[in-house]
Amino acid sequence: MLPPPDIEAAVQSEYNGVVKKGTREAYERFIRRHPDHPLAEKAREALAKGGLK
């Protein structure tokens, strides 16, 4: 039997992809998918700072 997936690692990996992509749309999509995750707050901060593609 396989161990359950590491959800935190998956969300972190998704966030890393968002940062790499660096677009407003990517950050907004992440926030919609994970609105209560602590990384969503980091995504909101990045949106507030601006300077995204």
Short mmCIF file of N, CA and C in Angstrom, two decimals:
data_model
loop_
_atom_site.label_atom_id
_atom_site.label_comp_id
_atom_site.label_asym_id
_atom_site.label_seq_id
_atom_site.Cartn_x
_atom_site.Cartn_y
_atom_site.Cartn_z
N MET A 1 0.84 -1.18 0.00
CA MET A 1 0.00 0.00 0.00
C MET A 1 0.89 1.25 0.00
N LEU A 2 0.56 2.20 -0.85
CA LEU A 2 1.34 3.43 -0.95
C LEU A 2 0.98 4.39 0.18
N PRO A 3 1.96 5.13 0.66
CA PRO A 3 1.64 6.13 1.68
C PRO A 3 0.81 7.25 1.06
N PRO A 4 0.03 7.96 1.87
CA PRO A 4 -0.76 9.06 1.32
C PRO A 4 0.16 10.17 0.80
N PRO A 5 -0.32 10.93 -0.18
CA PRO A 5 0.53 12.01 -0.71
C PRO A 5 0.76 13.09 0.34
N ASP A 6 1.88 13.74 0.23
CA ASP A 6 2.21 14.85 1.13
C ASP A 6 1.56 16.11 0.58
N ILE A 7 0.42 16.46 1.13
CA ILE A 7 -0.36 17.60 0.65
C ILE A 7 0.43 18.91 0.78
N GLU A 8 1.11 19.08 1.90
CA GLU A 8 1.88 20.32 2.09
C GLU A 8 2.97 20.46 1.04
N ALA A 9 3.63 19.36 0.73
CA ALA A 9 4.68 19.41 -0.29
C ALA A 9 4.08 19.75 -1.65
N ALA A 10 2.90 19.23 -1.93
CA ALA A 10 2.25 19.51 -3.21
C ALA A 10 1.87 20.99 -3.31
N VAL A 11 1.33 21.55 -2.23
CA VAL A 11 0.96 22.97 -2.24
C VAL A 11 2.20 23.84 -2.36
N GLN A 12 3.26 23.47 -1.65
CA GLN A 12 4.51 24.23 -1.74
C GLN A 12 5.07 24.19 -3.15
N SER A 13 5.02 23.03 -3.77
CA SER A 13 5.50 22.89 -5.14
C SER A 13 4.67 23.76 -6.09
N GLU A 14 3.36 23.75 -5.88
CA GLU A 14 2.49 24.59 -6.71
C GLU A 14 2.84 26.07 -6.52
N TYR A 15 3.06 26.49 -5.28
CA TYR A 15 3.41 27.88 -5.00
C TYR A 15 4.74 28.24 -5.66
N ASN A 16 5.70 27.32 -5.59
CA ASN A 16 7.00 27.57 -6.23
C ASN A 16 6.83 27.82 -7.72
N GLY A 17 5.92 27.07 -8.34
CA GLY A 17 5.64 27.28 -9.75
C GLY A 17 5.02 28.64 -10.03
N VAL A 18 4.16 29.08 -9.11
CA VAL A 18 3.53 30.40 -9.23
C VAL A 18 4.60 31.48 -9.17
N VAL A 19 5.50 31.37 -8.21
CA VAL A 19 6.57 32.36 -8.06
C VAL A 19 7.44 32.37 -9.32
N LYS A 20 7.76 31.20 -9.83
CA LYS A 20 8.59 31.12 -11.03
C LYS A 20 7.89 31.76 -12.23
N LYS A 21 6.59 31.50 -12.35
CA LYS A 21 5.82 32.08 -13.45
C LYS A 21 5.71 33.60 -13.27
N GLY A 22 5.41 34.03 -12.05
CA GLY A 22 5.42 35.44 -11.71
C GLY A 22 4.31 36.29 -12.30
N THR A 23 3.19 35.69 -12.67
CA THR A 23 2.10 36.48 -13.23
C THR A 23 0.98 36.70 -12.22
N ARG A 24 0.28 37.79 -12.40
CA ARG A 24 -0.87 38.09 -11.56
C ARG A 24 -1.88 36.95 -11.62
N GLU A 25 -2.11 36.43 -12.81
CA GLU A 25 -3.08 35.35 -12.98
C GLU A 25 -2.69 34.11 -12.19
N ALA A 26 -1.41 33.77 -12.17
CA ALA A 26 -0.95 32.59 -11.44
C ALA A 26 -1.18 32.77 -9.94
N TYR A 27 -0.85 33.96 -9.41
CA TYR A 27 -1.07 34.22 -7.99
C TYR A 27 -2.56 34.18 -7.65
N GLU A 28 -3.38 34.78 -8.48
CA GLU A 28 -4.82 34.80 -8.22
C GLU A 28 -5.39 33.38 -8.25
N ARG A 29 -4.94 32.56 -9.19
CA ARG A 29 -5.40 31.18 -9.28
C ARG A 29 -5.00 30.41 -8.02
N PHE A 30 -3.78 30.61 -7.55
CA PHE A 30 -3.32 29.93 -6.33
C PHE A 30 -4.20 30.31 -5.14
N ILE A 31 -4.50 31.58 -5.02
CA ILE A 31 -5.34 32.05 -3.91
C ILE A 31 -6.73 31.43 -3.99
N ARG A 32 -7.28 31.35 -5.19
CA ARG A 32 -8.61 30.71 -5.34
C ARG A 32 -8.57 29.24 -4.96
N ARG A 33 -7.49 28.55 -5.30
CA ARG A 33 -7.38 27.11 -5.02
C ARG A 33 -7.09 26.83 -3.55
N HIS A 34 -6.37 27.73 -2.89
CA HIS A 34 -5.92 27.50 -1.51
C HIS A 34 -6.15 28.75 -0.65
N PRO A 35 -7.38 29.23 -0.54
CA PRO A 35 -7.62 30.52 0.12
C PRO A 35 -7.22 30.58 1.59
N ASP A 36 -7.23 29.46 2.29
CA ASP A 36 -6.92 29.47 3.73
C ASP A 36 -5.52 28.97 4.06
N HIS A 37 -4.76 28.64 3.05
CA HIS A 37 -3.39 28.15 3.28
C HIS A 37 -2.49 29.34 3.61
N PRO A 38 -1.52 29.14 4.50
CA PRO A 38 -0.59 30.24 4.82
C PRO A 38 0.12 30.83 3.60
N LEU A 39 0.39 30.03 2.59
CA LEU A 39 1.05 30.56 1.40
C LEU A 39 0.12 31.48 0.60
N ALA A 40 -1.17 31.36 0.80
CA ALA A 40 -2.10 32.27 0.13
C ALA A 40 -1.86 33.70 0.62
N GLU A 41 -1.50 33.84 1.88
CA GLU A 41 -1.20 35.17 2.40
C GLU A 41 0.05 35.74 1.72
N LYS A 42 1.04 34.89 1.50
CA LYS A 42 2.23 35.35 0.78
C LYS A 42 1.87 35.74 -0.65
N ALA A 43 0.96 34.99 -1.25
CA ALA A 43 0.52 35.31 -2.61
C ALA A 43 -0.21 36.66 -2.61
N ARG A 44 -1.04 36.89 -1.61
CA ARG A 44 -1.75 38.18 -1.52
C ARG A 44 -0.76 39.33 -1.35
N GLU A 45 0.27 39.11 -0.55
CA GLU A 45 1.30 40.14 -0.36
C GLU A 45 2.01 40.44 -1.69
N ALA A 46 2.31 39.41 -2.44
CA ALA A 46 2.97 39.60 -3.74
C ALA A 46 2.08 40.41 -4.68
N LEU A 47 0.78 40.11 -4.66
CA LEU A 47 -0.16 40.88 -5.49
C LEU A 47 -0.21 42.34 -5.06
N ALA A 48 -0.20 42.56 -3.74
CA ALA A 48 -0.28 43.93 -3.22
C ALA A 48 0.98 44.74 -3.58
N LYS A 49 2.13 44.08 -3.62
CA LYS A 49 3.37 44.78 -3.97
C LYS A 49 3.40 45.18 -5.44
N GLY A 50 2.72 44.39 -6.25
CA GLY A 50 2.70 44.69 -7.70
C GLY A 50 4.00 44.26 -8.36
N GLY A 51 4.21 44.79 -9.54
CA GLY A 51 5.41 44.47 -10.31
C GLY A 51 5.38 43.08 -10.93
N LEU A 52 4.20 42.51 -11.07
CA LEU A 52 4.09 41.19 -11.67
C LEU A 52 3.88 41.30 -13.16
N LYS A 53 4.12 40.21 -13.85
CA LYS A 53 3.95 40.17 -15.31
C LYS A 53 2.49 40.19 -15.67
#
